């Protein structure tokens, strides 16, 4: 560590580190943008479990979980205009790529005995739109006499209907939720709608997670920046800590992109965790440098800073990474991914704290006076 400290205290070497890290940051940013999202809720089930394997096989064969439900409230489900819209929406959904079958009041099949030939005759229950009060009453009475339809495709009071959208195996839940939502909203813009089933649950979790991260990240960054400004009273010291934590986070996501790992719900919290935890390592280095800079020249202060604070930072980071790597023993795949790539980010931030942060201090501090620490340092 002392050899590294002496090496980094030379401006030429420090510039080499800054340039290399800058190139690494650019590469990480490019690779991180290619990481795709994974909203598979079944990934949270344990692997190599006989019950789970049987569950997946049934789902693969029959699509038992690949089902989207759409409930629509209306004044009169037997109204001709409403049935026309329901019929049109059912047809459009059936033609939508990724949907294997659609079931609604508009296309459910009616089974009736054949008195002439025997056997059963199948005809659409809604053979024609009932446009007269008599036909409407007859259609409603017929539906009321069918327990497989009443309470399943249309409510008993005739004020709500339910559409079943059976997806093809492997269809992307987020895309299917969006496509189904577009068709339904287009045909029923003013009716109250209710969404259910796996695709909409996945979409809700994904959107909620994305929204929470978008809302929490600025607050987390603002809090860290405020604490750093109170501690260092120097924008450059704050900036170098934030940049090192940000590059470490980007590098972790870049590794995900290289390995083809998808960004799941659990990994959604990784950037905030890395930013909060990883910035602590840079804070130790910068704070120690400012203390030593009060009584020592820049080169000596930087060399002693890395030699004294470096081992402490490395010990803290390695302990954290070891704890995260213990997630690899778990049966749940998303948690294993979280432990692995968060530990990669922690180690990357640690490496940047003992190399990049001192290098930036070296190339920027030789011509400047030492900065006094704030009251909370």
mmCIF file of C-alpha atoms in Angstrom, residues 66 93-102 165-173 175-177 179-180:
data_model
loop_
_atom_site.group_PDB
_atom_site.id
_atom_site.type_symbol
_atom_site.label_atom_id
_atom_site.label_comp_id
_atom_site.label_asym_id
_atom_site.label_seq_id
_atom_site.Cartn_x
_atom_site.Cartn_y
_atom_site.Cartn_z
ATOM 1 C CA UNK A 66 -50.029 -16.667 -18.658
ATOM 2 C CA UNK A 93 -57.178 -8.781 -28.798
ATOM 3 C CA UNK A 94 -57.382 -12.158 -30.509
ATOM 4 C CA UNK A 95 -55.410 -10.719 -33.433
ATOM 5 C CA UNK A 96 -52.782 -9.225 -31.116
ATOM 6 C CA UNK A 97 -49.369 -10.850 -31.354
ATOM 7 C CA UNK A 98 -48.562 -12.773 -28.187
ATOM 8 C CA UNK A 99 -52.169 -13.658 -27.328
ATOM 9 C CA UNK A 100 -53.215 -17.231 -27.965
ATOM 10 C CA UNK A 101 -56.902 -16.990 -27.103
ATOM 11 C CA UNK A 102 -59.446 -14.463 -25.829
ATOM 12 C CA UNK A 165 -56.605 -13.072 -22.424
ATOM 13 C CA UNK A 166 -54.527 -16.266 -22.641
ATOM 14 C CA UNK A 167 -50.956 -15.445 -23.631
ATOM 15 C CA UNK A 168 -48.617 -17.584 -25.675
ATOM 16 C CA UNK A 169 -45.870 -19.232 -23.631
ATOM 17 C CA UNK A 170 -42.865 -16.978 -23.192
ATOM 18 C CA UNK A 171 -44.647 -13.750 -24.165
ATOM 19 C CA UNK A 172 -43.181 -10.672 -22.493
ATOM 20 C CA UNK A 173 -45.554 -9.653 -19.662
ATOM 21 C CA UNK A 175 -45.355 -5.771 -23.613
ATOM 22 C CA UNK A 176 -48.547 -7.806 -23.378
ATOM 23 C CA UNK A 177 -49.920 -5.673 -20.545
ATOM 24 C CA UNK A 179 -50.862 -4.049 -25.797
ATOM 25 C CA UNK A 180 -53.935 -5.317 -23.968
#
